[in-house]
Tab-separated table of C-alpha atoms in Angstrom:
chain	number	residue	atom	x	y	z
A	1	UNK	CA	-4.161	-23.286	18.631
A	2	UNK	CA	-0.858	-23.086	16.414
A	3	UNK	CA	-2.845	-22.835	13.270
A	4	UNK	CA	-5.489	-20.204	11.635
A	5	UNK	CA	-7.693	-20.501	9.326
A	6	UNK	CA	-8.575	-16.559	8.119
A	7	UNK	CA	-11.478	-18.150	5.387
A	8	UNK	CA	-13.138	-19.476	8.183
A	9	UNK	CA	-12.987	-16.355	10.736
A	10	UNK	CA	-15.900	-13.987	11.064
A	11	UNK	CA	-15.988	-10.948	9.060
A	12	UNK	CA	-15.083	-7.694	10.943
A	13	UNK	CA	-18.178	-5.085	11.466
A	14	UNK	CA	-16.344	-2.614	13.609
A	15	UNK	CA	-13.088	-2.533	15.638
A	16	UNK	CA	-12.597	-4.846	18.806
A	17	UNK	CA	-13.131	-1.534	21.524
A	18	UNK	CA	-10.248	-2.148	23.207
A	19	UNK	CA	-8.288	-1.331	20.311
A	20	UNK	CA	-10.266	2.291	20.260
A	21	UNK	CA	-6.730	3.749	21.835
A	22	UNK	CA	-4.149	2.217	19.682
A	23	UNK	CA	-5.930	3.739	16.818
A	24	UNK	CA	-6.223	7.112	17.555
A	25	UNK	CA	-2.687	7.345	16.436
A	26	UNK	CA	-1.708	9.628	13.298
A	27	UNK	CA	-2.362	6.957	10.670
A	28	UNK	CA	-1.300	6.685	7.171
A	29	UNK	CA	-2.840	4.336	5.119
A	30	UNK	CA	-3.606	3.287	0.917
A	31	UNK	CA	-6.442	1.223	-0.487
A	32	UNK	CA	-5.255	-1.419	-3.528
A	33	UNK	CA	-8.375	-1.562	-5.507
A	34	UNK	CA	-9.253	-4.294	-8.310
A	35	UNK	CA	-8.901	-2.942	-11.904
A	36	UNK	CA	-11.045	-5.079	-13.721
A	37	UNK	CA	-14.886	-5.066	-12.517
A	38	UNK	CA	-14.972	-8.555	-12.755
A	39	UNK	CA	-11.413	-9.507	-10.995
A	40	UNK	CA	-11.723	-9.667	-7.115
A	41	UNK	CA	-8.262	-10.035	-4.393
A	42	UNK	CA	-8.323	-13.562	-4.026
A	43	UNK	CA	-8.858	-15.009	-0.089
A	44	UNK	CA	-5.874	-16.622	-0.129
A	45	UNK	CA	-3.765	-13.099	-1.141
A	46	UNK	CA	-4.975	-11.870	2.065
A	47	UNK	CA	-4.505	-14.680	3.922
A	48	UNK	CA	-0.793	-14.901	2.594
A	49	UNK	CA	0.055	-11.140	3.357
A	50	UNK	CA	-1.595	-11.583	6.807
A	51	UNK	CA	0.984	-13.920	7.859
A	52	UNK	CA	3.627	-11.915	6.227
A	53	UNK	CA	2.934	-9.330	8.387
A	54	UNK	CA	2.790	-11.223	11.425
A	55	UNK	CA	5.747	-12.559	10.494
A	56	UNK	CA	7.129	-9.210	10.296
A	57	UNK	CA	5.690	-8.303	14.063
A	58	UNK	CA	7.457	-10.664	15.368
A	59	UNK	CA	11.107	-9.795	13.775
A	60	UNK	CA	10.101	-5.895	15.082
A	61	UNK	CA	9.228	-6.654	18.755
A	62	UNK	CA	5.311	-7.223	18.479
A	63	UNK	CA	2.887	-9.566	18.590
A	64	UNK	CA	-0.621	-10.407	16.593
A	65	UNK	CA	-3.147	-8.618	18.133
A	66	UNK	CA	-6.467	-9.642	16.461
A	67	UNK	CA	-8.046	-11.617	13.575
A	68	UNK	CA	-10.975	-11.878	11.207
A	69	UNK	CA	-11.739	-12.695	8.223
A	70	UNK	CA	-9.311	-10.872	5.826
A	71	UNK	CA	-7.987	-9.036	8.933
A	72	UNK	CA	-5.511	-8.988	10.933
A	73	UNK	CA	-4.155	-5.916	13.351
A	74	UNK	CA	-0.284	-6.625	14.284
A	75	UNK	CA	1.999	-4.294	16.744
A	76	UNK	CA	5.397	-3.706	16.530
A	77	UNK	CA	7.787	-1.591	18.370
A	78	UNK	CA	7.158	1.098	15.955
A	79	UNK	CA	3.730	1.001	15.774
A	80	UNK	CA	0.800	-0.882	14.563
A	81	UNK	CA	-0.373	-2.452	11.061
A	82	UNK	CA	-3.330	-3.335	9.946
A	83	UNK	CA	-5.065	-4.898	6.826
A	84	UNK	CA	-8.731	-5.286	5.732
A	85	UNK	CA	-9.908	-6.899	2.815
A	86	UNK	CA	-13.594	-5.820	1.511
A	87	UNK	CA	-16.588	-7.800	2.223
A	88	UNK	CA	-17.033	-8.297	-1.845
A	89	UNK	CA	-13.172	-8.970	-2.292
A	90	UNK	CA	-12.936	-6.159	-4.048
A	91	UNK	CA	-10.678	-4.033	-2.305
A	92	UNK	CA	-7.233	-4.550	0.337
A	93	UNK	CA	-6.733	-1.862	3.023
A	94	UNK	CA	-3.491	-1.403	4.680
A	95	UNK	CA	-2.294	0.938	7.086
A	96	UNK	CA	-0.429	1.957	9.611
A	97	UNK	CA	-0.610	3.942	12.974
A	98	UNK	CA	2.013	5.822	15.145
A	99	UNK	CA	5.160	7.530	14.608
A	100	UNK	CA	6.726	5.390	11.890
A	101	UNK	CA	3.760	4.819	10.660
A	102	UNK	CA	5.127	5.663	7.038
A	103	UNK	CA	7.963	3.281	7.465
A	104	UNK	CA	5.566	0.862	8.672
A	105	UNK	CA	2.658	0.835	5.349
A	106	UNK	CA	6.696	0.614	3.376
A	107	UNK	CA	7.695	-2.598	4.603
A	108	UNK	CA	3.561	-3.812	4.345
A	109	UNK	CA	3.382	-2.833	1.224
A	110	UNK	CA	6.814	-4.346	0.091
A	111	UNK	CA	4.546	-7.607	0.948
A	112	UNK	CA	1.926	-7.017	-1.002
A	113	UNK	CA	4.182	-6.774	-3.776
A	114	UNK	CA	6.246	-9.683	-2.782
A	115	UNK	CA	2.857	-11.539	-2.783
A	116	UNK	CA	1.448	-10.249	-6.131
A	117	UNK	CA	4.651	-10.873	-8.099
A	118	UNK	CA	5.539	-14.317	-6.592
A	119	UNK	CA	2.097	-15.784	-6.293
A	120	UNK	CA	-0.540	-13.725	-8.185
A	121	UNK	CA	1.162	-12.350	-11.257
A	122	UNK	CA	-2.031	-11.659	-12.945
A	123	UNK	CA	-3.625	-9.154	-9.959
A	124	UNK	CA	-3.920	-6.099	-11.164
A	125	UNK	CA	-4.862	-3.182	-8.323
A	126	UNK	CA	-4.650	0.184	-8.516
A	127	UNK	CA	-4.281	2.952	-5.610
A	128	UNK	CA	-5.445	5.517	-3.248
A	129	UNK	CA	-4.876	7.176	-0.618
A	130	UNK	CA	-7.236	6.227	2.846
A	131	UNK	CA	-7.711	8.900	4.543
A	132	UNK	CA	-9.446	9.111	8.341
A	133	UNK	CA	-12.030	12.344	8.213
A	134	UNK	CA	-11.366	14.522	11.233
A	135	UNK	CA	-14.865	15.210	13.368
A	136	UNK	CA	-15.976	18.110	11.616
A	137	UNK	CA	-15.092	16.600	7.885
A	138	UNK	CA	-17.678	14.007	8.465
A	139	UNK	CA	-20.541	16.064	6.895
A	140	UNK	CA	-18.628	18.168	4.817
A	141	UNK	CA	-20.161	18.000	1.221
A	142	UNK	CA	-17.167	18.307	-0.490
A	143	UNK	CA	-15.303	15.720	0.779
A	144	UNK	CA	-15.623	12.947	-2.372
A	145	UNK	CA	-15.537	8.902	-2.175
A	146	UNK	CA	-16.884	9.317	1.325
A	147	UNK	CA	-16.903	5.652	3.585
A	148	UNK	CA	-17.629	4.407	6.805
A	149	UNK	CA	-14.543	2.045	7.299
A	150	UNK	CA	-15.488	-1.071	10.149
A	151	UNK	CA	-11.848	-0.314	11.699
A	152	UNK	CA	-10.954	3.368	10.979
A	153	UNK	CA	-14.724	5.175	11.133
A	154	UNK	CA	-15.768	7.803	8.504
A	155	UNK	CA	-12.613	8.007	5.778
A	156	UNK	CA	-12.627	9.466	2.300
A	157	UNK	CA	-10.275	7.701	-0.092
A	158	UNK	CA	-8.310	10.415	-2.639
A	159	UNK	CA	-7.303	8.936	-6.388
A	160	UNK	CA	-3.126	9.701	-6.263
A	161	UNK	CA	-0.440	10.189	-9.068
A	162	UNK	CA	2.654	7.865	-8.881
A	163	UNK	CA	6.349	9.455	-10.033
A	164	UNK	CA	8.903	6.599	-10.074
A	165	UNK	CA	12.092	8.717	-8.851
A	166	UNK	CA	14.929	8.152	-12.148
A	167	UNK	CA	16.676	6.181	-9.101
A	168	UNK	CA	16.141	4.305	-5.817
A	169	UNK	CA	17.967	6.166	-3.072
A	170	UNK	CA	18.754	3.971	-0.335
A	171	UNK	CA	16.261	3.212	1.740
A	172	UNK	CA	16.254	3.684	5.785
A	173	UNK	CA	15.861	2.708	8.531
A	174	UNK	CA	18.030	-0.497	8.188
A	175	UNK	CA	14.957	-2.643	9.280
A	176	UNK	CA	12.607	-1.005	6.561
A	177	UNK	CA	15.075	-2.452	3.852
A	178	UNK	CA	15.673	-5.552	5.769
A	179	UNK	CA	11.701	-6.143	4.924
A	180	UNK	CA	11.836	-5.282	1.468
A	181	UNK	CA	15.110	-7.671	0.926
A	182	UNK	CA	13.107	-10.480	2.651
A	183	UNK	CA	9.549	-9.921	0.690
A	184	UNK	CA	10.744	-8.503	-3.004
A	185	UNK	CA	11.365	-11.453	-5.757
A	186	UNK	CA	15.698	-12.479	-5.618
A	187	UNK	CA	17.989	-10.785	-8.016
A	188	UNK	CA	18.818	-13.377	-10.559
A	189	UNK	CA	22.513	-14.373	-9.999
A	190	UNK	CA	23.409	-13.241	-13.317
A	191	UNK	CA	22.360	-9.697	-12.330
A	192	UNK	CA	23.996	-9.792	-9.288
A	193	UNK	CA	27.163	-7.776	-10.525
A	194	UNK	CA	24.570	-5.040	-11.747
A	195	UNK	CA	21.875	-4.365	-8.607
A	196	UNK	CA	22.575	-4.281	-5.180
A	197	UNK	CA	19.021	-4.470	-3.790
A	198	UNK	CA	15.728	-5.954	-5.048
A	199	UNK	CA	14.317	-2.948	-5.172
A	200	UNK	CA	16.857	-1.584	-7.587
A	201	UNK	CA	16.029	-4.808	-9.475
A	202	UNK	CA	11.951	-3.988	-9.339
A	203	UNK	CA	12.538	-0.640	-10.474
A	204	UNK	CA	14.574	-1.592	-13.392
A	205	UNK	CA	12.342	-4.062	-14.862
A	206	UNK	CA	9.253	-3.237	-14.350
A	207	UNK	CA	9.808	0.802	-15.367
A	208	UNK	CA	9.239	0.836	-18.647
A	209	UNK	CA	5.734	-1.086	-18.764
A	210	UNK	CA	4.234	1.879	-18.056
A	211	UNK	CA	4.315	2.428	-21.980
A	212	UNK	CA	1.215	0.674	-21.757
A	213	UNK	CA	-0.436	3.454	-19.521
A	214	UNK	CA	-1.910	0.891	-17.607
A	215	UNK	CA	-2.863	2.753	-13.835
A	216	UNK	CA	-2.427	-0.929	-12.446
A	217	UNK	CA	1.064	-0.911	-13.327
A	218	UNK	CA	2.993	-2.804	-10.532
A	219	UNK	CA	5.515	0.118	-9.293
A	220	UNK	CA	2.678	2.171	-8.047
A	221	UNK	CA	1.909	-0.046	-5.731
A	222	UNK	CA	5.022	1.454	-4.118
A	223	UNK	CA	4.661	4.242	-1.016
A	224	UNK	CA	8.001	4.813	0.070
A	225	UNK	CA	9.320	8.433	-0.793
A	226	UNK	CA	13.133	6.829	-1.276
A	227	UNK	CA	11.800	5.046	-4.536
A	228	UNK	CA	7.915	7.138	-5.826
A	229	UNK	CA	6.699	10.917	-5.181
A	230	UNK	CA	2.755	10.348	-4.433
A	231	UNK	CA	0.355	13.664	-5.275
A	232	UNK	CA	-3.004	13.237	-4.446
A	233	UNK	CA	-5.942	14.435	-7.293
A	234	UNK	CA	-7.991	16.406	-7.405
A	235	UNK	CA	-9.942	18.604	-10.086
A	236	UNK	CA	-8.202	21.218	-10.458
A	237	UNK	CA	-5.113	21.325	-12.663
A	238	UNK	CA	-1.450	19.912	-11.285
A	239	UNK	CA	0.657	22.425	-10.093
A	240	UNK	CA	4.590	21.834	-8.375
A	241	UNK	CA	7.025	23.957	-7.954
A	242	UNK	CA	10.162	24.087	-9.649
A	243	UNK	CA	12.179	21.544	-6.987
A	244	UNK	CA	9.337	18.951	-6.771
A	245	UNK	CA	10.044	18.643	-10.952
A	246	UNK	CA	13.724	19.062	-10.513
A	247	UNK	CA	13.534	16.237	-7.639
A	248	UNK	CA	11.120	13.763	-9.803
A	249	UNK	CA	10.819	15.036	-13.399
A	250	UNK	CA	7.846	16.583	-15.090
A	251	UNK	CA	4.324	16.584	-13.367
A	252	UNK	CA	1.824	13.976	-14.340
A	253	UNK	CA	-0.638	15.171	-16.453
A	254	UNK	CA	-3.930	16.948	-15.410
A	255	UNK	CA	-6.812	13.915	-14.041
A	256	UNK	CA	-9.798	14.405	-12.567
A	257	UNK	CA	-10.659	12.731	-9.654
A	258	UNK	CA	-12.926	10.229	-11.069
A	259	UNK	CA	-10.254	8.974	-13.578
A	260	UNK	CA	-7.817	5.869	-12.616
A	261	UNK	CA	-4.717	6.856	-11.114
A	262	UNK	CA	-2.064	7.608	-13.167
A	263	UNK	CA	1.807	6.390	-12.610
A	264	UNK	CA	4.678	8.468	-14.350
A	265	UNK	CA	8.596	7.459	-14.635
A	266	UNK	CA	10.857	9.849	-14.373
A	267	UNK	CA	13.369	10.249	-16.853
């Protein structure tokens, strides 16, 4: 049929096995978590950044390759994509598998962003890293936040610090930026003469609202290493060396895993 109707799709209990190949690919992947305990993604987010992305398959040489209910797997010429909301709503997976799998969770998470600024202003999610577990990690006490993920197996998901860089540096390849052009709100055309890109135009407005120390703060959201430096947390204190602060500005400051992440823009 032309038309689908994600609401009305089956929730997915483990990954379709002849997809088990595909996804033994390097993957690279972040989980958008609701702030509040009593907000939840709403269906029709998912729904909206599903087609997004399929939309985005298409313009990169792939196809859909499977639905469900707050699901959907896409491939591309540079890999494949993938997002999974939660059975409570609570939670919205995405990740990505193969080579350019980094440059793939970019331009899906550009998306997200697209689809939280121009339809759902008032979601608020904050981030971590997803993480597969290798075979002997599975049992490994110390691994924390621990899950058995229907599409990826065992995973542990890591709490991560967000530096905005002071500013964007172009971002590559050209279809990556093509993606974020086509998802990101427009530059107003008064502010035309001032930012080139959207993203400049993200960056720029939204940088200072982290005065309000709020982990949810919409620029972590971002992966791409042309516009944020990620570090994951952990409990011991933050150490970098002296190019990671010359590169991004001071650290963050010391959080323990179980605290919210934390978002820092450099000055």
């Amino acid at each position: 049929g032309k038309y689908v109707f994600p609401s009305f799709l089956p929730r997915v209990m483990s990954l379709p096995q002849w997809l088990a190949r595909p996804f033994e690919e390097p993957m690279e992947g972040r989980r958008y978590m609701c702030s509040d305990e009593h907000d939840f993604v709403p269906p029709t987010a998912a729904s909206i950044l599903m087609a997004s992305i399929v939309a985005m398959a298409r313009r990169l040489g792939g196809i859909p390759m499977f639905f469900g209910r707050g699901t959907a797997i896409v491939s591309t010429r540079c890999g494949f994509v993938a997002v999974y909301l939660s059975d409570d709503d609570r939670f919205l997976d995405i990740f990505a598998l193969g080579d350019k799998r980094l440059e793939l969770l970019s331009a899906t998470v550009a998306h997200l962003i697209g689809t939280a600024l121009n339809s759902y202003p008032g979601l608020q999610l904050s981030k971590a890293r997803l993480i597969r577990l290798a075979k002997h990690e599975v049992n490994d006490p110390d691994i924390l936040s621990p899950c058995d993920h229907p599409l990826l197996g065992p995973c542990r998901i890591d709490p991560v610090a967000t530096t905005v860089l002071p500013r964007p540096q172009p971002i590559g390849p050209e279809w990556v930026a093509a993606e974020y052009e086509g998802a990101l709100p427009p530059v107003p055309s008064w502010e035309r003469d001032t930012f080139r890109t959207r993203v400049e135009y993200l960056v720029e407005t939204h940088k200072h609202d982290h005065i309000l120390h709020k982990h949810d703060h919409i620029l972590q959201m971002l992966v791409d290493p042309n516009i944020v430096l990620e570090r994951s947390l952990d409990p011991v204190p933050f150490e970098a060396d002296s190019s990671d602060v010359a590169a991004a500005g001071p650290p963050p400051r010391e959080t323990r895993s179980d605290q919210a992440p934390l978002i820092v823009v450099a000055s």
